[in-house]
mmCIF file of C-alpha atoms in Angstrom:
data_model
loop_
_atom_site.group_PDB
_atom_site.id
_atom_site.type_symbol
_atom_site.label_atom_id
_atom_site.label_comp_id
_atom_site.label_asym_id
_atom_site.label_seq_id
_atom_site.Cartn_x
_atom_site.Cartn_y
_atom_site.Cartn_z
ATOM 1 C CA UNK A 1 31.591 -78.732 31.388
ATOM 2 C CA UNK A 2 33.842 -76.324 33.059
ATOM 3 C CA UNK A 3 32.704 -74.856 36.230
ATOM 4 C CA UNK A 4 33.970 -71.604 37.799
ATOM 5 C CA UNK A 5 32.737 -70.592 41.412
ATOM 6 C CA UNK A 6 32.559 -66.884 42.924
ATOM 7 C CA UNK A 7 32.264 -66.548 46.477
ATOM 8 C CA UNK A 8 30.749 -64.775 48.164
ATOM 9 C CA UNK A 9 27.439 -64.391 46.034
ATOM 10 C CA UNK A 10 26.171 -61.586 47.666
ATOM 11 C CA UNK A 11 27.643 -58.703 50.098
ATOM 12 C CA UNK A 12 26.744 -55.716 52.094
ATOM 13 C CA UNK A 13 29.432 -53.231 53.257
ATOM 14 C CA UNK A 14 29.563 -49.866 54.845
ATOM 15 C CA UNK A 15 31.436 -47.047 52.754
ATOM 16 C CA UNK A 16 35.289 -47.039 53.124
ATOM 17 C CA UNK A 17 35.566 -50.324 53.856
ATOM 18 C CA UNK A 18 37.011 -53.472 51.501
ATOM 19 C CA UNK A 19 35.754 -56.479 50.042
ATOM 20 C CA UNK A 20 37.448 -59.555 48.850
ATOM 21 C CA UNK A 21 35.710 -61.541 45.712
ATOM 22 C CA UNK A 22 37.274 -65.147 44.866
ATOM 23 C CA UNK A 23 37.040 -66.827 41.756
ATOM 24 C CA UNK A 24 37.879 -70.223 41.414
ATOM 25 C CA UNK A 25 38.335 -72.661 38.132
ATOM 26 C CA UNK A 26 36.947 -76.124 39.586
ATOM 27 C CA UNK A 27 37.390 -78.665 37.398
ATOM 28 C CA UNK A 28 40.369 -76.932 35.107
ATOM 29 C CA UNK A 29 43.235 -74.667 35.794
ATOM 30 C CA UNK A 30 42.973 -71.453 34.650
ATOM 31 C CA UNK A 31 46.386 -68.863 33.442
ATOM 32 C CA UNK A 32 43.807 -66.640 32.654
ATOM 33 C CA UNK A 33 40.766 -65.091 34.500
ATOM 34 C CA UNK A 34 38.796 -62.478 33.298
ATOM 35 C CA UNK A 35 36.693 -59.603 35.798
ATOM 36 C CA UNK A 36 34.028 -57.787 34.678
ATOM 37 C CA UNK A 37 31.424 -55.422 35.938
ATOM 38 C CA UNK A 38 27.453 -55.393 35.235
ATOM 39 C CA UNK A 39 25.321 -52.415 36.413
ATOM 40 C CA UNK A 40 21.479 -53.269 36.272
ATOM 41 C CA UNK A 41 20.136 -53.815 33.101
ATOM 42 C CA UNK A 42 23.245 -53.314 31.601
ATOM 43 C CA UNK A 43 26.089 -54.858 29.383
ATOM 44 C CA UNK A 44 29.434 -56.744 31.059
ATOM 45 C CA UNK A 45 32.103 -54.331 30.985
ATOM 46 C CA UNK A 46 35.756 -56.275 30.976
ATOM 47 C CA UNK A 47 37.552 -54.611 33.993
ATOM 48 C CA UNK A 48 40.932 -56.427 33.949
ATOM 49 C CA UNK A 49 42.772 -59.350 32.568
ATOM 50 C CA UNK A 50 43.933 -61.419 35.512
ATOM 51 C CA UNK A 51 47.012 -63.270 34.799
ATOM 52 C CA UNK A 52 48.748 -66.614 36.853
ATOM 53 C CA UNK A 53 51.846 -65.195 38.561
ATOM 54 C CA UNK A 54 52.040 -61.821 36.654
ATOM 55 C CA UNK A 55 50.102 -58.219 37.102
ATOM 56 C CA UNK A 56 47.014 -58.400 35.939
ATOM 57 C CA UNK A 57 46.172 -55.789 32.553
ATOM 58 C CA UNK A 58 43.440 -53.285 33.715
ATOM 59 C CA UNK A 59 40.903 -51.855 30.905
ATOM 60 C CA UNK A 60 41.025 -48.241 30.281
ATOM 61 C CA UNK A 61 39.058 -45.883 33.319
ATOM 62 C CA UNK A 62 39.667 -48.943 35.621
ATOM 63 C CA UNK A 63 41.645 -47.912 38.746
ATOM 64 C CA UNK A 64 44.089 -50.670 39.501
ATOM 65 C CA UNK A 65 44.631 -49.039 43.032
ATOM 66 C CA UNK A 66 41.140 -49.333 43.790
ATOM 67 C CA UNK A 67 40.289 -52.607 41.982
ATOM 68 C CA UNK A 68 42.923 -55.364 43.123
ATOM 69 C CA UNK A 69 43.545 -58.428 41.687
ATOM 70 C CA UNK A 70 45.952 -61.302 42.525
ATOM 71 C CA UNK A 71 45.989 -64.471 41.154
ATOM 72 C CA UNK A 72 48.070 -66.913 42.991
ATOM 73 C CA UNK A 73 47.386 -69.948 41.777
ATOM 74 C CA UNK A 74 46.078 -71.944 38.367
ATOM 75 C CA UNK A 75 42.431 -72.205 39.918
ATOM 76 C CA UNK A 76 42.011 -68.612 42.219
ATOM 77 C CA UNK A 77 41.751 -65.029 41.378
ATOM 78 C CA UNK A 78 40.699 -62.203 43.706
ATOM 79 C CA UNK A 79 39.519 -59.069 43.482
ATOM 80 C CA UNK A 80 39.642 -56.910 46.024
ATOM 81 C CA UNK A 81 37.687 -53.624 46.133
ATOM 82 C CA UNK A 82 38.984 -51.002 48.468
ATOM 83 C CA UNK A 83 37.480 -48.143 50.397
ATOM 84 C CA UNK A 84 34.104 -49.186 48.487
ATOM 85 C CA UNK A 85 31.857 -46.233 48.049
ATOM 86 C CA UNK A 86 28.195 -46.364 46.962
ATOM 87 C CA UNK A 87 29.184 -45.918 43.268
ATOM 88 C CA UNK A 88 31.016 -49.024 43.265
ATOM 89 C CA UNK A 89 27.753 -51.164 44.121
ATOM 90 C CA UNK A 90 27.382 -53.344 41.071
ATOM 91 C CA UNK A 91 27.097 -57.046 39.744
ATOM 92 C CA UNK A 92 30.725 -57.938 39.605
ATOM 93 C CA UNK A 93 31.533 -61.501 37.509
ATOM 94 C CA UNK A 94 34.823 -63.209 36.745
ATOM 95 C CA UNK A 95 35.556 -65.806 33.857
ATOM 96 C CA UNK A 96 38.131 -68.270 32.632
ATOM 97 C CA UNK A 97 38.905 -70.373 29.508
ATOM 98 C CA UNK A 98 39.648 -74.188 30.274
ATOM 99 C CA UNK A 99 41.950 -74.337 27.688
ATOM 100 C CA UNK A 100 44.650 -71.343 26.797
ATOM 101 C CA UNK A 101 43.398 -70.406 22.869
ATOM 102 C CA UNK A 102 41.965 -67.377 22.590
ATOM 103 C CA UNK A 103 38.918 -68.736 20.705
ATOM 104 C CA UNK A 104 37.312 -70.450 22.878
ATOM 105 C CA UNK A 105 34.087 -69.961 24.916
ATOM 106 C CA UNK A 106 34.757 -68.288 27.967
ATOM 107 C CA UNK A 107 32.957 -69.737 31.312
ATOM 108 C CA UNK A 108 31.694 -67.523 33.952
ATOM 109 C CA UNK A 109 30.507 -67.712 37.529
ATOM 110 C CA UNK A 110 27.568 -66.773 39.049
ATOM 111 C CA UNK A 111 28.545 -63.694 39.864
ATOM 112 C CA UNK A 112 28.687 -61.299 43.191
ATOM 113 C CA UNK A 113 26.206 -58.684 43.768
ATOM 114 C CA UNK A 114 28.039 -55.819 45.977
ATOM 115 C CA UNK A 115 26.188 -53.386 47.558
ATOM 116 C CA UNK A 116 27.590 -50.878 49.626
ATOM 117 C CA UNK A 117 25.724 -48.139 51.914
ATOM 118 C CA UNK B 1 38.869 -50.327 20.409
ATOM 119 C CA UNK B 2 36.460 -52.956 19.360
ATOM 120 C CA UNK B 3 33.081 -51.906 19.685
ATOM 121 C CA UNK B 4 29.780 -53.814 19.127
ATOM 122 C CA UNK B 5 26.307 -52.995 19.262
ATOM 123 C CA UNK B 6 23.253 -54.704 19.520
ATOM 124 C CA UNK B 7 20.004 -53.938 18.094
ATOM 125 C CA UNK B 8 17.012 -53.970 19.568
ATOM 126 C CA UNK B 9 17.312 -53.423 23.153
ATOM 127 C CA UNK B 10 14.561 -54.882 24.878
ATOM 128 C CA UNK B 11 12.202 -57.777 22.311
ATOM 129 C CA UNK B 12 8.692 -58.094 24.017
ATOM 130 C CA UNK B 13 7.560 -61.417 21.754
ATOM 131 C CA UNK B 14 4.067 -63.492 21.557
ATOM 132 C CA UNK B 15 4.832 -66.749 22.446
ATOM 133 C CA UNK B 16 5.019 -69.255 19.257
ATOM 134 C CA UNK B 17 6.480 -65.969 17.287
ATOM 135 C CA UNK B 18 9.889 -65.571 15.954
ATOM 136 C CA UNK B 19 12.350 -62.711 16.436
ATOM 137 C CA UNK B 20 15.793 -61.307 15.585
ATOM 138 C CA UNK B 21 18.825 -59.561 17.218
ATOM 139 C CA UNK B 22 21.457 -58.064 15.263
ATOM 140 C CA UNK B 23 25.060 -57.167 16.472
ATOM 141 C CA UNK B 24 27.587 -55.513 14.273
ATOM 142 C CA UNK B 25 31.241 -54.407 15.080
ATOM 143 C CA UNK B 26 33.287 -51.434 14.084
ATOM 144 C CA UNK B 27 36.182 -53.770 13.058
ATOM 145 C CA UNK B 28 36.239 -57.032 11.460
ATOM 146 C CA UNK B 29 36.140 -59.917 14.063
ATOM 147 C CA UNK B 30 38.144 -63.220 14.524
ATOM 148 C CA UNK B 31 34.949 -64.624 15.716
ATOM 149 C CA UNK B 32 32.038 -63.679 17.407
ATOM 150 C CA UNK B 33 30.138 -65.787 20.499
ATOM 151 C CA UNK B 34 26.806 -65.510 21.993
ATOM 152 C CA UNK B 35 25.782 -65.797 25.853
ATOM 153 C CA UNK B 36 22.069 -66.027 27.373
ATOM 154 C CA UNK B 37 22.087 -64.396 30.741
ATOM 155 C CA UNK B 38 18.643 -65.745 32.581
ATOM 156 C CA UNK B 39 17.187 -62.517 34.693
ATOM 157 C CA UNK B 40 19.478 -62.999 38.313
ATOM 158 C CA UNK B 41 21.996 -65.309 36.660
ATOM 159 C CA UNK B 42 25.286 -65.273 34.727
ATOM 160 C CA UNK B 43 26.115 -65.388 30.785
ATOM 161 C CA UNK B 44 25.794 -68.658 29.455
ATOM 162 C CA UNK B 45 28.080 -69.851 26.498
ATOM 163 C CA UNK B 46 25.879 -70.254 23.096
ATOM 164 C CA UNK B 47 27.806 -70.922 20.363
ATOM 165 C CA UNK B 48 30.797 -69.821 18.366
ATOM 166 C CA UNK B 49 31.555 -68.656 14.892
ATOM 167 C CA UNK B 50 34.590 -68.252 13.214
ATOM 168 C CA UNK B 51 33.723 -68.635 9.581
ATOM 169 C CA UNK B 52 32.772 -65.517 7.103
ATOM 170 C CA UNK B 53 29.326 -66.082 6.276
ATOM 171 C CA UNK B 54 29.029 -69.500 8.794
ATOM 172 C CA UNK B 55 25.557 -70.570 9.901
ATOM 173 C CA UNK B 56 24.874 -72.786 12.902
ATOM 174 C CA UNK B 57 21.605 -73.937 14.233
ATOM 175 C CA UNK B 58 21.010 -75.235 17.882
ATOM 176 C CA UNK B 59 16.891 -76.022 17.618
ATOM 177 C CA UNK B 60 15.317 -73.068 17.091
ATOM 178 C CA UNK B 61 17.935 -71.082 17.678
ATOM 179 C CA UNK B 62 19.831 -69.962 14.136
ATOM 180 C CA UNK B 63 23.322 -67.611 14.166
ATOM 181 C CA UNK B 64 24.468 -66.461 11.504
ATOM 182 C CA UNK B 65 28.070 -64.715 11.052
ATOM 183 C CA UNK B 66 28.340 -62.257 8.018
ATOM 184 C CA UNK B 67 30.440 -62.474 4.848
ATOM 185 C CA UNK B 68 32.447 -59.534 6.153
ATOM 186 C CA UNK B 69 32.844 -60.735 10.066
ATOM 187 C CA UNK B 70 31.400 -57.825 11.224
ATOM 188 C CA UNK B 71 27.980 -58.099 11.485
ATOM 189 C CA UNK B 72 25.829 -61.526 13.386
ATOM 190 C CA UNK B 73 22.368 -62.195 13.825
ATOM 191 C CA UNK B 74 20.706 -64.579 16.292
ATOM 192 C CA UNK B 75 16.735 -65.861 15.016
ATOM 193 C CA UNK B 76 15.145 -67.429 17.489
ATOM 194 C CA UNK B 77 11.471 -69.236 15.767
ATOM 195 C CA UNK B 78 8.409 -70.345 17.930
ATOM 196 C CA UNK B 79 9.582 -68.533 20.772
ATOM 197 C CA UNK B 80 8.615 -70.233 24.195
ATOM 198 C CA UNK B 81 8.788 -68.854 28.126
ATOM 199 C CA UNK B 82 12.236 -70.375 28.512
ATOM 200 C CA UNK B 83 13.454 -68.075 26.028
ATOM 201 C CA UNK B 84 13.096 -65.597 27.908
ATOM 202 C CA UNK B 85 16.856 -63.529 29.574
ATOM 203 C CA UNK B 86 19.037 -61.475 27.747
ATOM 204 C CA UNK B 87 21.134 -62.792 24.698
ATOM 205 C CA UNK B 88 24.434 -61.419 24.190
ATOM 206 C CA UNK B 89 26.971 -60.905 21.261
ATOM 207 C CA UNK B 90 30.660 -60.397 21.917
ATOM 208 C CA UNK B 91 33.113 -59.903 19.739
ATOM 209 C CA UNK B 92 36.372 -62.422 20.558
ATOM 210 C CA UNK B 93 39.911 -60.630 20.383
ATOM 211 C CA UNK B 94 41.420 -62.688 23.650
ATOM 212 C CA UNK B 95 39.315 -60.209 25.394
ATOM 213 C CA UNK B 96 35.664 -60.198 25.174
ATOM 214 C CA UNK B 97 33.498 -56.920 23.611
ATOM 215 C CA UNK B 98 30.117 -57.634 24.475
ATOM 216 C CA UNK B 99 27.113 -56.071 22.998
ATOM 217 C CA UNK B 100 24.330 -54.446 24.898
ATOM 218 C CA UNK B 101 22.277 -57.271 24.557
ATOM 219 C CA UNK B 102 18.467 -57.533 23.779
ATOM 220 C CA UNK B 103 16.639 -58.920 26.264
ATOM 221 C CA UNK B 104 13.586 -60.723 25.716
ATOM 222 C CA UNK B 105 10.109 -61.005 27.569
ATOM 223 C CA UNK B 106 7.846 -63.365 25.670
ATOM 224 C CA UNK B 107 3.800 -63.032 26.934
ATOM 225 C CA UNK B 108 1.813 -66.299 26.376
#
């Protein structure tokens, strides 16, 4: 089956600084990545749409200025969180489709735990 | 938006006994998927239903999709250990809605 990647898997930052989160379709290209956002024992909240050579579409509340994305290539999206404070310690996992259609199963990675002091 | 929720929350279960979790939406839904998210881990696809009133079966796991597309149930019968995680409904409009999910411990 598909595979997607994150790297890295885990992190530990000092407030004000930023981290860089890559996402990476193996076996398929991917126009389409998907980041979302899991505090503990909680549901995944969709954060942004990441789209192949285009801006990605950020979900309501979601501050594109502090959450950056850039997906430069059919396989890689990042997501860059800047000047990360405490609050912004969370479970943060990205997704892609292997094939375009909107109805079909979505495959995520394993997901990066941030945690910032 | 789309919202779904998922009922119940948490599903403590005695191993060899069956359980339910039911997700309905506030609007109809194209289709609806289902992910099991092991405790540590990511969501893992399920399945996938499209049809009004559809019914799939994947050993003991049955999903159901209602006549309406806006309600789904996931049965689960002789539950075992490696049932245990959190299962997951999400409603499919391009973007994902999931539910809250109801995560299961199962005691032997």
């Amino acid at each position: 089956g598909a595979v997607v990647s994150q790297h890295p898997s885990r992190v530990i930052c000092k407030s004000g600084t930023s981290v860089k989160i890559e996402c990476r379709s193996l076996d398929f290209q991917a126009t389409t990545m998907f980041w979302y956002r899991q505090f503990p024992k909680q549901s995944l909240m969709l954060m942004a749409t990441s789209n192949e050579g285009s801006k990605a579409t950020y979900e309501q509340g979601v501050e594109k200025d502090k959450f950056l994305i850039n997906h430069a290539s059919l396989t890689l999206s990042t997501l860059t969180v800047t000047s990360a404070h405490p609050e912004d310690s969370s479970f943060y996992i990205c997704s892609a489709r292997d094939n375009p259609s909107a109805y079909n199963e979505q495959f995520f990675g394993p997901g990066t735990r941030l945690t910032v002091l | 938006g789309q919202q779904v929720m998922q009922i119940p929350q948490y599903q403590h279960v005695q191993e060899g006994e069956d359980f339910t979790t039911y997700c309905n939406s506030s609007t109809t839904l194209s289709n609806i998927q289902w992910y099991k998210q092991r405790p540590g881990g990511h969501p893992v696809f399920l399945i996938q239903l499209v049809k009004s009133g559809e019914v799939k079966k994947q050993k003991r796991l049955t999903f159901q999709f209602g006549e309406a597309k806006k309600n789904s149930s996931l049965h689960i019968t002789a539950t075992q250990t490696t049932d245990v995680g959190t299962y997951f409904c999400a409603g499919n409009d391009y973007k994902l809605s999931f539910g809250a999910g109801t995560t299961v411990t199962v005691r032997a």
